[in-house]
Amino acid sequence: MKSWLTRMRDALFWPLRAWRDRISVQMILSYLAMVLLVLILFEATVLGSILLNPGDRFFSTTQVTIDPYLGERSSAYVQWLDPDRIEDTITGFPLDATDLATLNNDLRTIVSGNVPGFQTLSPMEDGSIPLIVILDTRGRIIASSDARLTPLISLDKLGTVTTETIARNRALAGAIDPSWNALYSLALDGNRTVVAYPIINSEGKVVGTFVLEGGSVSFSLGQTRGEFFRQISVVFLQSLWIFAIPALIVAIPFGIWRAGTISRRLERVADAAERMAEGELNTRVRVRKHDEIGRLGESFNAMAEQLDANDRARKALISNVSHELRTPVSIILGNVEQLQQLPEANTEAIQQPLQTIQNEGTMLVRLVDDLFTSARLQESNLPLKPAAIELAEQVTQVLAGIQRSAWQDRKVSVESLVRPHLPLIMADPQRLQQILSNLVYNALRHTPQGGLVVIEATPGEEIMTVSVSDTGMGMDAETAANAFDRYFQSERNQRHGDGTGLGLNIVKQLVEAHGGEISVRSAPGSGTTFTFTLPLAK
């Protein structure tokens, strides 16, 4: 039974153990931390906005905004008044009273809403009438919808906001105002919208300024539940980027970091599994945490340890068994040879069983030799003594004992097309002869009577390419892909003649031990070609 102190300690440290041992808890806490950071960043942004604008009111029953449509209507009014006529009226000195009166009347017509095809200007919030004035190029008032504004008076009568808007538009000299992407300039003065529009004649010259003081756009908040939530939705959609940018700034690098951490740990386990599949049974995974991935790594290491131990035991068994079999097999073959020399063995009834015993014993010797060689190759315990040798001489020595028996026993020709005096290769002579003999014997086992086995060689810049081809039955793609597997023929009950199922696997390991590569090209009924490479002597 656990004491109350132990239970309390376990309860206090449970979150820490859960963080270390459970990936799900790590991910949940990580994303909770991400959300918390986003909220903190958003609150900091809101607090900063409040501190930077202390004069703004949080709540208001009425909100007033600028009316951008007055700018477009000012453009239409100027065209209705005709810029060339305005130029003739305001540029002549002394001013023509009749033309000036006509222009003032036109401005009052606009304000009163009596212009055909134009809507009436909206009244001001305070009930005042909209104001229109026309300035000359020197910034003096020439015409006005208000009779109290006489020609050539100062702009001070128009107010500060209006004066600043006129000055900004005049400074542009007919260019686009970047704030509105239009010729006009807009400003908000209390509950009034101020527009300044350049008067441009038919020659493209600015001849004055059209100024309009009109109403503004106002709306109320909180009047009804539907209006309130509709306005809140619009504001939220317009301000969504304010929330999205901080969230992305925090979430993207945080998510990449967490995903990368988990991915790298899983990749280490996957890489270790791939190396084990390639035969590196001493591969282990470094375990740092005891969560699900950590326990997977521990299980992988335990499995690898067991496989490595089993493989070492298997190699030791094969090596020991193959070594111990040499003596009894040699004794059996020796006794068979002695029995074959006796006069009583000349009868067919005795000679045939003795010949069968000798053939099977010879095959058993080759199997023992292949097992012993394969075991030593896997243990990297087979010594190689590479030397600079001539390939043609080695091929001649191998074929010396094969060509005659191949023709007498199977009626198969074995030929060498390897030219003498080729560049020297770096190889162990004994192991090279083993490679060649295994490939030639393999070709003989699968080549019918009247067939041909050929050895060829082609020198390259750094390697010698050697091929052994036959005119035998060939192999399909699946058989060719597994040709170098250990015991491939034995496992499929496809043993031919005195084959052991180890010869090609040994050839592959010997070629790779020399730093070369081997491949096979074959098709059913078209023969087979084994090609391997060996390094040239430097």
XYZ file of C-alpha atoms in Angstrom:
538
model
C 0.000 0.000 0.000
C 1.256 3.445 -0.885
C 1.529 5.959 1.921
C -0.435 9.208 1.787
C 2.862 11.061 1.236
C 3.651 8.922 -1.809
C 0.152 9.387 -3.214
C 0.349 13.149 -2.706
C 3.743 13.276 -4.415
C 2.398 11.230 -7.334
C -0.586 13.560 -7.651
C 1.629 16.663 -7.622
C 4.066 15.329 -10.204
C 1.454 13.666 -12.446
C 1.323 16.593 -14.943
C 5.109 16.486 -15.322
C 5.126 12.714 -15.883
C 2.224 13.003 -18.321
C 4.149 15.697 -20.244
C 7.230 13.491 -20.466
C 5.512 10.171 -21.163
C 2.504 10.992 -23.368
C 2.739 12.565 -26.811
C -0.981 13.340 -26.727
C -0.504 15.423 -23.560
C 2.488 17.155 -25.118
C 0.480 18.083 -28.211
C -2.539 19.271 -26.178
C -0.426 21.436 -23.880
C 1.552 22.735 -26.843
C -1.536 23.954 -28.665
C -3.012 25.334 -25.445
C 0.199 27.310 -25.068
C -0.134 28.468 -28.677
C -3.709 29.687 -28.073
C -2.624 31.407 -24.868
C 0.191 33.207 -26.665
C -2.220 34.354 -29.392
C -4.662 35.695 -26.794
C -1.878 37.492 -24.937
C -0.606 39.023 -28.169
C -4.130 40.104 -29.160
C -4.814 41.627 -25.743
C -1.489 43.460 -25.935
C -2.491 44.825 -29.359
C -5.866 46.038 -28.046
C -4.269 47.559 -24.943
C -1.709 49.317 -27.100
C -4.459 50.739 -29.320
C -6.281 52.073 -26.260
C -3.162 53.639 -24.804
C -2.210 55.228 -28.138
C -5.716 56.725 -28.598
C -6.883 57.736 -25.100
C -9.362 60.306 -26.493
C -11.459 57.800 -28.431
C -14.825 56.871 -26.951
C -15.491 53.181 -26.462
C -19.253 53.448 -26.974
C -21.382 55.921 -28.865
C -25.027 55.915 -29.925
C -24.181 57.714 -33.178
C -21.163 57.367 -35.405
C -20.331 59.920 -38.118
C -18.182 59.078 -41.140
C -17.137 60.892 -44.276
C -19.407 60.768 -47.343
C -17.173 59.675 -50.279
C -20.011 60.121 -52.811
C -19.724 63.917 -52.564
C -16.389 63.732 -54.376
C -17.930 62.011 -57.389
C -20.897 64.402 -57.358
C -18.512 67.376 -57.260
C -16.927 66.091 -60.464
C -20.371 65.909 -62.085
C -21.288 69.410 -60.894
C -18.086 70.873 -62.375
C -18.852 69.286 -65.731
C -22.417 70.626 -65.598
C -21.110 74.130 -64.890
C -18.652 73.796 -67.844
C -14.990 74.409 -66.809
C -14.343 76.654 -69.834
C -17.301 78.896 -68.890
C -16.065 79.012 -65.291
C -12.614 80.019 -66.557
C -14.080 82.865 -68.624
C -16.064 84.080 -65.630
C -13.407 84.001 -62.911
C -10.317 85.046 -64.869
C -11.546 88.294 -66.372
C -10.736 91.541 -64.495
C -12.635 93.417 -63.670
C -15.115 90.552 -63.125
C -18.173 90.660 -65.319
C -21.093 91.185 -62.933
C -23.595 89.447 -65.207
C -21.468 86.301 -65.694
C -20.657 86.257 -62.008
C -24.324 86.517 -61.033
C -25.183 83.704 -63.410
C -22.477 81.490 -61.881
C -23.690 82.262 -58.340
C -27.244 81.385 -59.345
C -26.036 78.072 -60.799
C -24.338 77.257 -57.502
C -27.562 78.019 -55.599
C -29.449 75.828 -58.058
C -27.132 72.938 -57.200
C -27.639 73.474 -53.464
C -31.427 73.706 -53.823
C -31.491 70.433 -55.805
C -33.094 71.888 -58.924
C -30.446 70.653 -61.388
C -32.103 68.269 -63.869
C -30.810 64.682 -63.476
C -29.058 65.357 -60.137
C -30.230 64.330 -56.697
C -30.680 66.863 -53.917
C -27.750 67.301 -51.548
C -28.444 65.811 -48.105
C -28.985 68.456 -45.411
C -26.537 68.950 -42.557
C -27.127 67.349 -39.146
C -27.582 70.816 -37.629
C -30.093 71.819 -40.311
C -27.743 74.178 -42.145
C -27.593 74.383 -45.932
C -24.683 72.890 -47.928
C -22.129 75.415 -49.171
C -20.443 75.628 -52.610
C -17.672 78.072 -53.490
C -15.403 78.488 -56.503
C -11.822 79.708 -56.103
C -9.453 81.109 -58.690
C -5.883 79.973 -59.184
C -4.699 82.394 -56.491
C -7.001 80.800 -53.915
C -9.509 83.643 -53.702
C -13.276 83.104 -53.445
C -14.864 84.241 -56.737
C -18.339 82.703 -56.641
C -20.441 81.158 -53.845
C -23.859 79.680 -53.154
C -23.940 81.842 -50.002
C -24.610 85.502 -50.776
C -22.716 86.533 -47.655
C -19.445 85.395 -49.206
C -18.574 88.213 -51.571
C -15.965 87.836 -54.289
C -12.248 88.067 -53.462
C -12.683 87.608 -49.704
C -10.236 85.607 -47.566
C -10.499 81.823 -47.101
C -10.531 82.256 -43.329
C -14.319 82.458 -43.554
C -14.422 78.782 -44.585
C -12.844 77.279 -41.476
C -9.562 75.481 -40.778
C -10.464 72.001 -42.102
C -11.861 73.408 -45.338
C -8.816 75.639 -45.821
C -6.423 72.719 -45.272
C -8.361 70.523 -47.699
C -8.261 73.270 -50.361
C -4.531 73.761 -49.813
C -3.839 70.044 -50.183
C -5.833 69.789 -53.404
C -4.258 72.926 -54.889
C -0.800 71.544 -54.083
C -1.593 68.465 -56.174
C -2.189 70.775 -59.190
C -4.629 68.408 -60.874
C -2.828 65.185 -59.895
C -4.463 62.181 -58.220
C -4.885 62.427 -54.441
C -3.328 59.145 -53.183
C -5.563 59.169 -50.112
C -8.684 58.728 -52.278
C -7.190 57.654 -55.609
C -9.133 60.462 -57.309
C -8.761 64.097 -58.375
C -10.727 65.352 -55.386
C -9.602 65.677 -51.763
C -11.939 64.818 -48.869
C -11.965 65.711 -45.172
C -14.351 65.396 -42.227
C -15.078 68.537 -40.206
C -17.369 67.559 -37.370
C -20.515 66.338 -39.087
C -19.637 67.903 -42.446
C -17.825 66.438 -45.427
C -15.506 68.884 -47.199
C -14.628 68.302 -50.892
C -12.049 70.213 -52.951
C -12.061 69.421 -56.685
C -9.770 70.972 -59.335
C -11.460 72.819 -62.219
C -9.632 71.731 -65.394
C -10.417 73.358 -68.751
C -10.505 71.661 -72.142
C -6.757 72.228 -72.574
C -5.979 70.287 -69.386
C -5.058 73.371 -67.353
C -6.186 73.896 -63.746
C -8.109 77.209 -63.701
C -9.669 77.058 -60.235
C -11.019 74.921 -57.384
C -14.579 73.730 -56.734
C -15.297 73.457 -52.983
C -18.336 71.713 -51.517
C -19.312 71.452 -47.855
C -22.018 68.794 -47.543
C -23.433 66.339 -45.087
C -21.772 63.235 -43.660
C -22.884 59.626 -43.257
C -24.111 58.795 -39.762
C -25.634 55.647 -38.263
C -26.710 54.546 -34.813
C -25.502 51.522 -32.832
C -27.603 49.344 -30.585
C -30.953 50.363 -31.969
C -32.093 46.746 -32.504
C -30.575 43.347 -31.818
C -30.379 42.526 -35.552
C -28.690 45.823 -36.480
C -26.251 45.516 -33.623
C -25.070 42.003 -34.535
C -24.997 42.840 -38.248
C -22.724 45.811 -37.618
C -20.540 43.765 -35.252
C -20.183 41.068 -37.962
C -19.081 43.633 -40.545
C -16.531 45.128 -38.163
C -15.232 41.653 -37.289
C -14.781 40.663 -40.930
C -13.038 43.936 -41.671
C -10.732 43.427 -38.669
C -10.119 39.693 -39.171
C -6.567 40.247 -40.408
C -5.764 41.852 -37.061
C -6.477 38.502 -35.397
C -5.105 36.327 -38.206
C -1.646 37.865 -38.411
C -0.714 37.359 -34.709
C -2.181 33.846 -34.801
C -0.130 32.937 -37.863
C 3.010 34.539 -36.454
C 2.733 32.315 -33.388
C 1.094 29.177 -34.794
C 3.199 28.548 -37.893
C 6.687 28.430 -36.296
C 5.315 26.762 -33.169
C 3.528 24.067 -35.176
C 6.562 23.504 -37.413
C 8.798 23.145 -34.360
C 6.518 20.622 -32.631
C 5.840 18.629 -35.799
C 9.543 18.648 -36.684
C 10.481 17.357 -33.221
C 8.075 14.410 -33.421
C 8.911 13.749 -37.073
C 12.655 13.616 -36.403
C 12.175 11.103 -33.596
C 10.037 8.861 -35.801
C 12.508 9.226 -38.669
C 15.311 7.945 -36.429
C 13.291 4.799 -35.682
C 12.427 4.377 -39.376
C 16.075 4.832 -40.428
C 17.175 2.266 -37.859
C 14.566 -0.198 -39.167
C 15.805 0.338 -42.739
C 19.417 -0.280 -41.690
C 18.354 -3.461 -39.935
C 16.521 -4.587 -43.069
C 19.800 -4.089 -44.950
C 21.561 -6.433 -42.516
C 23.024 -4.019 -39.930
C 21.716 -5.921 -36.914
C 23.861 -3.903 -34.482
C 21.705 -0.815 -35.138
C 20.152 0.796 -32.045
C 17.883 3.784 -31.399
C 18.832 6.441 -28.883
C 15.972 6.842 -26.378
C 15.676 10.172 -24.543
C 11.993 10.275 -23.543
C 9.731 7.537 -22.246
C 6.567 8.491 -24.129
C 4.981 6.381 -26.892
C 7.849 7.009 -29.331
C 10.370 6.348 -26.563
C 8.718 3.021 -25.740
C 8.707 2.202 -29.463
C 12.463 2.851 -29.538
C 12.981 0.653 -26.467
C 10.971 -2.171 -28.044
C 12.926 -1.752 -31.271
C 16.231 -1.984 -29.386
C 15.061 -5.115 -27.543
C 14.004 -6.704 -30.836
C 17.301 -5.730 -32.479
C 19.256 -7.174 -29.543
C 17.394 -10.473 -29.819
C 17.826 -10.626 -33.604
C 21.518 -9.829 -33.287
C 21.964 -12.581 -30.695
C 20.041 -15.083 -32.820
C 22.080 -14.135 -35.887
C 25.365 -14.589 -34.034
C 24.178 -17.955 -32.765
C 23.112 -18.978 -36.286
C 26.445 -17.968 -37.789
C 28.328 -19.822 -35.058
C 26.184 -22.935 -35.601
C 26.696 -22.883 -39.380
C 30.419 -22.352 -38.989
C 30.779 -25.122 -36.432
C 28.549 -27.594 -38.268
C 30.241 -26.989 -41.611
C 33.642 -27.410 -39.967
C 32.653 -30.607 -38.157
C 31.085 -32.127 -41.315
C 34.341 -31.955 -43.242
C 35.886 -34.961 -41.460
C 33.027 -37.500 -41.826
C 32.382 -36.462 -45.441
C 36.080 -36.871 -46.278
C 36.068 -40.312 -44.654
C 32.990 -41.356 -46.650
C 34.523 -40.255 -49.963
C 37.820 -41.935 -49.114
C 36.103 -45.225 -48.382
C 34.054 -44.967 -51.590
C 37.221 -44.483 -53.621
C 38.798 -47.540 -51.950
C 35.706 -49.651 -52.604
C 35.700 -48.615 -56.257
C 39.224 -50.061 -56.604
C 38.196 -53.533 -55.420
C 37.619 -56.264 -58.065
C 34.154 -56.917 -56.638
C 33.117 -53.328 -57.477
C 33.351 -53.860 -61.224
C 29.834 -55.200 -61.380
C 27.073 -52.775 -62.298
C 25.059 -53.708 -59.214
C 27.863 -52.356 -56.966
C 29.454 -49.681 -59.189
C 26.260 -47.690 -59.680
C 25.477 -47.292 -55.914
C 29.106 -46.376 -55.238
C 29.008 -43.752 -58.018
C 25.807 -42.314 -56.550
C 27.402 -42.127 -53.088
C 30.436 -40.424 -54.555
C 28.355 -37.849 -56.468
C 26.210 -37.004 -53.444
C 29.293 -36.899 -51.225
C 30.999 -34.501 -53.657
C 27.939 -32.281 -53.620
C 27.924 -32.437 -49.822
C 31.563 -31.322 -49.805
C 30.686 -28.340 -51.965
C 27.710 -27.532 -49.722
C 29.931 -27.658 -46.624
C 32.508 -25.436 -48.322
C 29.815 -22.958 -49.378
C 28.324 -22.899 -45.886
C 31.716 -22.301 -44.320
C 32.580 -19.560 -46.821
C 29.178 -17.904 -46.405
C 29.467 -17.939 -42.610
C 32.925 -16.377 -42.690
C 31.774 -13.726 -45.169
C 28.870 -12.728 -42.919
C 31.196 -12.524 -39.947
C 33.670 -10.451 -42.020
C 36.176 -13.137 -41.047
C 37.182 -14.230 -44.552
C 40.648 -12.851 -45.280
C 41.211 -11.335 -48.733
C 44.669 -10.976 -50.211
C 44.179 -8.624 -53.161
C 46.999 -8.301 -55.655
C 47.535 -6.885 -59.143
C 46.723 -9.850 -61.400
C 45.853 -10.483 -65.046
C 42.277 -11.564 -65.613
C 43.002 -13.731 -68.689
C 45.362 -15.983 -66.690
C 42.776 -16.513 -63.937
C 40.064 -17.348 -66.464
C 42.368 -19.839 -68.200
C 43.115 -21.603 -64.895
C 39.406 -21.845 -64.030
C 38.380 -23.200 -67.432
C 41.232 -25.705 -67.591
C 39.376 -28.126 -65.361
C 35.878 -27.316 -66.618
C 35.939 -27.220 -70.436
C 36.726 -30.901 -70.988
C 34.256 -32.269 -68.431
C 31.555 -29.848 -69.629
C 31.840 -31.160 -73.170
C 32.155 -34.845 -72.219
C 29.370 -34.860 -69.618
C 26.937 -32.249 -70.985
C 28.060 -31.474 -74.559
C 28.262 -27.767 -73.598
C 31.066 -25.558 -74.932
C 32.750 -23.198 -72.457
C 34.725 -20.445 -74.151
C 36.750 -17.441 -73.003
C 36.764 -14.227 -75.033
C 38.915 -12.417 -72.494
C 41.846 -10.876 -74.348
C 45.324 -11.228 -72.880
C 47.286 -8.178 -71.727
C 44.240 -6.302 -70.482
C 44.824 -3.791 -67.643
C 45.623 -5.543 -64.376
C 42.877 -5.875 -61.790
C 43.128 -5.725 -57.990
C 41.676 -8.966 -56.603
C 42.399 -12.024 -54.487
C 43.340 -14.745 -57.052
C 41.785 -17.575 -55.044
C 38.497 -15.740 -54.441
C 38.364 -14.529 -58.052
C 38.661 -18.122 -59.265
C 35.869 -19.035 -56.827
C 33.672 -16.294 -58.304
C 34.324 -17.424 -61.879
C 33.909 -21.131 -61.163
C 30.625 -20.626 -59.283
C 29.221 -18.566 -62.162
C 30.391 -21.062 -64.790
C 29.038 -24.072 -62.855
C 25.751 -22.234 -62.375
C 25.582 -21.618 -66.156
C 26.357 -25.284 -66.896
C 23.575 -26.496 -64.610
C 21.007 -24.486 -66.565
C 22.348 -24.933 -70.123
C 21.068 -27.922 -72.177
C 23.192 -30.058 -74.492
C 24.647 -28.211 -77.444
C 24.625 -24.944 -75.511
C 27.382 -22.371 -75.018
C 28.892 -20.586 -72.001
C 31.057 -17.514 -72.694
C 33.254 -15.337 -70.454
C 33.969 -11.788 -71.632
C 35.689 -8.732 -70.162
C 35.619 -5.015 -70.968
C 38.060 -2.597 -69.307
C 36.896 0.852 -68.167
C 38.611 3.873 -66.662
C 38.658 2.513 -63.101
C 36.918 -0.878 -63.262
C 36.925 -4.096 -65.247
C 33.505 -5.404 -66.305
C 33.318 -9.199 -66.535
C 30.305 -11.137 -67.833
C 29.429 -14.850 -67.874
C 26.690 -15.653 -70.425
C 24.914 -18.880 -71.310
C 22.326 -20.069 -73.826
C 20.276 -21.867 -71.200
C 16.643 -21.784 -70.172
C 16.805 -18.265 -68.685
C 14.802 -16.861 -65.772
C 11.681 -14.787 -65.334
C 11.815 -11.362 -63.661
C 10.865 -12.645 -60.191
C 13.487 -15.419 -60.233
C 16.174 -13.013 -61.468
C 15.330 -10.533 -58.693
C 15.889 -13.270 -56.078
C 18.812 -15.024 -57.767
C 21.346 -13.849 -55.158
C 19.229 -14.757 -52.126
C 20.658 -17.400 -49.851
C 19.044 -20.868 -50.342
C 16.761 -19.464 -53.045
C 16.667 -22.684 -55.073
C 16.455 -24.950 -52.035
C 13.523 -23.049 -50.599
C 11.600 -23.465 -53.879
C 12.625 -27.083 -54.545
C 14.246 -26.009 -57.806
C 17.662 -27.534 -57.282
C 19.358 -28.532 -60.523
C 22.170 -31.036 -60.662
C 24.661 -30.378 -57.867
C 23.455 -26.874 -56.977
C 23.493 -25.814 -53.318
C 21.550 -22.566 -53.428
C 24.520 -20.724 -51.891
C 26.824 -20.250 -54.880
C 25.342 -17.011 -56.233
C 24.973 -15.544 -52.749
C 28.649 -16.241 -52.105
C 29.562 -14.746 -55.475
C 27.685 -11.556 -54.593
C 29.376 -11.243 -51.196
C 32.821 -11.902 -52.675
C 32.319 -9.340 -55.443
C 31.134 -6.717 -52.937
C 34.055 -7.587 -50.643
C 36.330 -6.596 -53.548
C 34.465 -3.278 -53.899
C 32.541 -4.319 -57.021
C 28.923 -4.840 -58.022
C 27.069 -7.725 -59.665
C 23.825 -7.921 -61.630
C 21.886 -10.402 -63.742
C 20.053 -10.016 -67.036
C 17.803 -12.848 -68.195
C 14.534 -13.787 -69.878
C 12.787 -17.152 -70.229
C 14.227 -19.043 -73.210
C 16.865 -16.369 -73.957
C 19.712 -17.396 -71.687
C 21.252 -15.561 -68.741
C 24.135 -13.105 -68.333
C 25.796 -12.347 -64.978
C 27.875 -9.163 -65.004
C 30.218 -8.041 -62.212
C 32.876 -5.386 -61.809
C 36.307 -5.392 -60.188
C 38.631 -2.428 -59.530
C 41.660 -1.920 -61.756
C 45.092 -1.980 -60.203
C 46.553 1.498 -59.748
